mmCIF file of C-alpha atoms in Angstrom:
data_model
loop_
_atom_site.group_PDB
_atom_site.id
_atom_site.type_symbol
_atom_site.label_atom_id
_atom_site.label_comp_id
_atom_site.label_asym_id
_atom_site.label_seq_id
_atom_site.Cartn_x
_atom_site.Cartn_y
_atom_site.Cartn_z
ATOM 1 C CA MET A 1 145.136 106.185 117.767
ATOM 2 C CA ASP A 2 146.526 106.134 114.287
ATOM 3 C CA ASP A 3 146.624 102.275 112.950
ATOM 4 C CA HIS A 4 147.606 102.827 109.780
ATOM 5 C CA ALA A 5 150.157 100.034 108.601
ATOM 6 C CA PRO A 6 150.637 99.484 105.365
ATOM 7 C CA SER A 7 152.214 95.942 103.962
ATOM 8 C CA GLY A 8 155.921 95.600 104.712
ATOM 9 C CA PHE A 9 155.662 97.838 108.928
ATOM 10 C CA HIS A 10 155.142 95.975 111.362
ATOM 11 C CA LEU A 11 154.794 97.927 115.059
ATOM 12 C CA ALA A 12 157.703 97.150 118.172
ATOM 13 C CA GLN A 13 156.478 97.874 121.501
ATOM 14 C CA PHE A 14 158.917 97.977 124.348
ATOM 15 C CA ASN A 15 158.164 98.960 127.698
ATOM 16 C CA VAL A 16 159.811 98.561 131.185
ATOM 17 C CA ALA A 17 158.411 98.123 135.029
ATOM 18 C CA THR A 18 160.492 98.829 138.179
ATOM 19 C CA LEU A 19 159.963 95.842 140.577
ATOM 20 C CA ARG A 20 159.040 96.854 143.794
ATOM 21 C CA LEU A 21 159.857 93.379 145.053
ATOM 22 C CA PRO A 22 162.403 90.840 143.939
ATOM 23 C CA LEU A 23 160.458 88.373 141.392
ATOM 24 C CA ASP A 24 161.299 85.313 143.981
ATOM 25 C CA ASP A 25 158.996 87.487 146.662
ATOM 26 C CA PRO A 26 155.765 86.302 148.165
ATOM 27 C CA GLY A 27 154.526 89.979 147.694
ATOM 28 C CA MET A 28 154.900 88.689 143.569
ATOM 29 C CA ALA A 29 153.532 85.133 143.055
ATOM 30 C CA ASP A 30 150.280 86.734 142.303
ATOM 31 C CA PHE A 31 152.261 88.383 138.993
ATOM 32 C CA VAL A 32 154.704 85.520 138.376
ATOM 33 C CA ALA A 33 151.722 83.030 137.965
ATOM 34 C CA LEU A 34 150.141 85.471 136.147
ATOM 35 C CA LEU A 35 153.610 85.671 133.353
ATOM 36 C CA GLU A 36 152.386 82.203 131.517
ATOM 37 C CA PRO A 37 148.933 82.759 131.325
ATOM 38 C CA VAL A 38 149.346 86.606 129.992
ATOM 39 C CA ASN A 39 152.173 85.305 127.127
ATOM 40 C CA ALA A 40 149.961 82.390 125.921
ATOM 41 C CA LEU A 41 147.124 85.524 125.812
ATOM 42 C CA ALA A 42 149.414 87.502 123.438
ATOM 43 C CA ASP A 43 151.397 84.740 121.322
ATOM 44 C CA ALA A 44 147.078 84.111 120.624
ATOM 45 C CA ALA A 45 145.995 87.303 119.717
ATOM 46 C CA PRO A 46 145.173 88.215 116.248
ATOM 47 C CA GLY A 47 147.923 90.522 115.100
ATOM 48 C CA PHE A 48 150.822 89.047 116.994
ATOM 49 C CA VAL A 49 153.761 88.535 115.234
ATOM 50 C CA TRP A 50 156.848 88.141 117.779
ATOM 51 C CA ARG A 51 157.922 88.710 121.922
ATOM 52 C CA LEU A 52 161.259 88.733 123.407
ATOM 53 C CA VAL A 53 161.930 85.484 125.194
ATOM 54 C CA GLU A 54 165.680 84.668 127.003
ATOM 55 C CA GLU A 55 167.140 81.603 125.628
ATOM 56 C CA GLY A 56 165.909 78.314 127.393
ATOM 57 C CA GLU A 57 163.038 80.380 129.280
ATOM 58 C CA PRO A 58 159.594 81.067 128.524
ATOM 59 C CA ASP A 59 159.467 84.861 128.971
ATOM 60 C CA ALA A 60 162.237 87.893 129.255
ATOM 61 C CA THR A 61 161.975 88.088 133.207
ATOM 62 C CA GLY A 62 165.523 87.547 133.650
ATOM 63 C CA MET A 63 166.734 90.253 131.028
ATOM 64 C CA ARG A 64 167.868 93.119 132.992
ATOM 65 C CA PRO A 65 169.236 96.411 130.486
ATOM 66 C CA ALA A 66 167.576 98.563 132.116
ATOM 67 C CA GLY A 67 168.711 97.683 135.836
ATOM 68 C CA GLU A 68 168.720 94.528 138.434
ATOM 69 C CA ASP A 69 164.873 95.967 139.753
ATOM 70 C CA VAL A 70 163.946 96.676 135.720
ATOM 71 C CA ILE A 71 161.936 94.089 133.715
ATOM 72 C CA ILE A 72 161.172 94.618 129.725
ATOM 73 C CA ASN A 73 158.444 93.623 128.017
ATOM 74 C CA PHE A 74 158.907 93.719 124.244
ATOM 75 C CA SER A 75 157.090 92.368 121.040
ATOM 76 C CA VAL A 76 155.909 93.346 117.730
ATOM 77 C CA TRP A 77 152.250 93.351 116.157
ATOM 78 C CA GLU A 78 150.426 93.983 112.530
ATOM 79 C CA ALA A 79 149.419 97.041 113.331
ATOM 80 C CA ALA A 80 148.545 99.400 116.838
ATOM 81 C CA GLU A 81 144.980 98.476 117.033
ATOM 82 C CA PRO A 82 146.030 94.652 117.298
ATOM 83 C CA LEU A 83 148.302 95.317 120.624
ATOM 84 C CA TRP A 84 146.116 97.794 121.184
ATOM 85 C CA ASP A 85 143.197 95.319 121.304
ATOM 86 C CA PHE A 86 145.435 93.172 123.434
ATOM 87 C CA VAL A 87 146.540 95.555 126.204
ATOM 88 C CA TYR A 88 143.036 97.007 126.941
ATOM 89 C CA ARG A 89 140.441 94.943 125.842
ATOM 90 C CA SER A 90 141.503 91.228 126.907
ATOM 91 C CA ALA A 91 141.898 89.272 129.968
ATOM 92 C CA HIS A 92 145.829 91.637 130.027
ATOM 93 C CA LEU A 93 143.554 94.436 131.169
ATOM 94 C CA GLU A 94 143.164 92.911 134.771
ATOM 95 C CA THR A 95 146.707 92.540 135.303
ATOM 96 C CA MET A 96 147.626 96.567 134.389
ATOM 97 C CA ARG A 97 144.975 97.589 137.067
ATOM 98 C CA ARG A 98 146.719 95.574 139.455
ATOM 99 C CA ARG A 99 150.895 97.161 138.417
ATOM 100 C CA ARG A 100 151.128 99.238 141.118
ATOM 101 C CA GLU A 101 151.078 96.086 143.411
ATOM 102 C CA TRP A 102 153.931 94.595 141.765
ATOM 103 C CA PHE A 103 155.476 98.006 139.865
ATOM 104 C CA ARG A 104 157.020 101.612 141.131
ATOM 105 C CA ARG A 105 155.670 104.695 139.466
ATOM 106 C CA HIS A 106 157.624 105.561 136.393
ATOM 107 C CA MET A 107 157.954 109.207 135.829
ATOM 108 C CA GLU A 108 159.701 108.980 132.889
ATOM 109 C CA ALA A 109 158.373 107.020 129.374
ATOM 110 C CA HIS A 110 158.347 103.576 130.488
ATOM 111 C CA LEU A 111 156.776 102.862 126.892
ATOM 112 C CA VAL A 112 157.869 103.043 123.396
ATOM 113 C CA LEU A 113 156.132 101.898 120.211
ATOM 114 C CA TRP A 114 158.009 102.555 116.560
ATOM 115 C CA TRP A 115 157.497 100.885 112.853
ATOM 116 C CA ILE A 116 159.966 98.730 111.713
ATOM 117 C CA PRO A 117 159.977 96.619 108.822
ATOM 118 C CA ALA A 118 158.461 93.470 108.418
ATOM 119 C CA GLY A 119 160.221 90.813 109.507
ATOM 120 C CA HIS A 120 163.139 92.782 111.051
ATOM 121 C CA VAL A 121 163.339 91.568 114.629
ATOM 122 C CA PRO A 122 164.179 94.767 116.900
ATOM 123 C CA THR A 123 167.262 94.256 119.157
ATOM 124 C CA VAL A 124 167.170 94.964 122.554
ATOM 125 C CA GLU A 125 169.616 97.565 122.464
ATOM 126 C CA GLU A 126 167.457 98.953 119.652
ATOM 127 C CA ALA A 127 164.583 99.421 122.202
ATOM 128 C CA MET A 128 166.758 100.773 124.895
ATOM 129 C CA GLU A 129 167.594 103.576 122.189
ATOM 130 C CA ARG A 130 164.173 104.119 120.933
ATOM 131 C CA LEU A 131 162.721 104.297 124.989
ATOM 132 C CA ALA A 132 165.639 107.237 124.879
ATOM 133 C CA LEU A 133 164.576 108.752 122.426
ATOM 134 C CA ILE A 134 161.113 109.150 123.660
ATOM 135 C CA ARG A 135 162.510 110.193 127.138
ATOM 136 C CA GLU A 136 164.912 112.983 125.672
ATOM 137 C CA HIS A 137 162.730 114.357 123.100
ATOM 138 C CA GLY A 138 159.193 113.371 123.336
ATOM 139 C CA PRO A 139 157.037 111.435 120.880
ATOM 140 C CA ALA A 140 157.840 112.066 117.485
ATOM 141 C CA PRO A 141 158.302 109.474 114.266
ATOM 142 C CA ARG A 142 160.775 107.438 115.797
ATOM 143 C CA ALA A 143 159.211 106.768 119.151
ATOM 144 C CA PHE A 144 155.609 107.369 120.147
ATOM 145 C CA THR A 145 153.275 106.006 122.280
ATOM 146 C CA PHE A 146 149.202 105.191 121.992
ATOM 147 C CA ASN A 147 148.396 109.165 122.449
ATOM 148 C CA SER A 148 150.801 110.693 120.629
ATOM 149 C CA SER A 149 151.094 108.108 117.355
ATOM 150 C CA TYR A 150 152.914 108.187 113.965
ATOM 151 C CA THR A 151 151.846 106.796 110.950
ATOM 152 C CA ALA A 152 154.288 103.679 109.631
ATOM 153 C CA GLU A 153 154.726 106.421 106.609
ATOM 154 C CA GLU A 154 156.014 109.623 108.804
ATOM 155 C CA ALA A 155 158.422 106.912 110.464
ATOM 156 C CA ALA A 156 160.048 105.774 107.232
ATOM 157 C CA GLU A 157 160.078 109.733 106.263
ATOM 158 C CA ALA A 158 161.897 110.515 109.896
ATOM 159 C CA GLU A 159 164.221 107.254 109.522
ATOM 160 C CA GLU A 160 164.960 109.041 105.670
ATOM 161 C CA ALA A 161 165.793 111.816 107.191
ATOM 162 C CA VAL A 162 168.251 110.483 109.841
ATOM 163 C CA ALA A 163 170.113 108.421 107.679
ATOM 164 C CA GLY A 164 170.409 111.445 105.187
ATOM 165 C CA ALA A 165 171.563 113.538 108.201
ATOM 166 C CA GLU A 166 174.550 111.201 109.381
ATOM 167 C CA PRO A 167 178.462 111.685 108.175
ATOM 168 C CA SER A 168 179.740 109.412 105.679
ATOM 169 C CA PRO A 169 181.969 107.186 107.453
ATOM 170 C CA ALA A 170 185.739 108.278 106.661
ATOM 171 C CA VAL A 171 187.855 106.562 103.941
#
């Protein structure tokens, strides 16, 4: 995992999970009970910057941009290492170990990471576009995973190349 995040960049992460049952089903009670403590753990984790919450709600589980049975998780971190530590070296790991109880296995990418300018608040639309990129083209500097990561510099170069390749608007 390349954790290189020069000042001026943060790491966005977006993932989707397809529910086995509706959130109000008794079979999802353990997962729902873990939402608040796991979100609080993330909020207090070193390197945490931001996470998406639905207006007036403590989380984003009611937002369904990827389908009615798909919940999303969206956050921003100072670098890859603090995110990795939260996901795999904190109490969050126990939730990850139980994910098959609550979520269907995805046959395509369900997680995407990308570098953003520090201070930028990414949108759900941006996240869905990055997820589509990794699903269509695999990991690359503009959309990657922990196992196939890129530096912020590589991402910036890729963004510049894309911006340079876009046609100028008609005058």
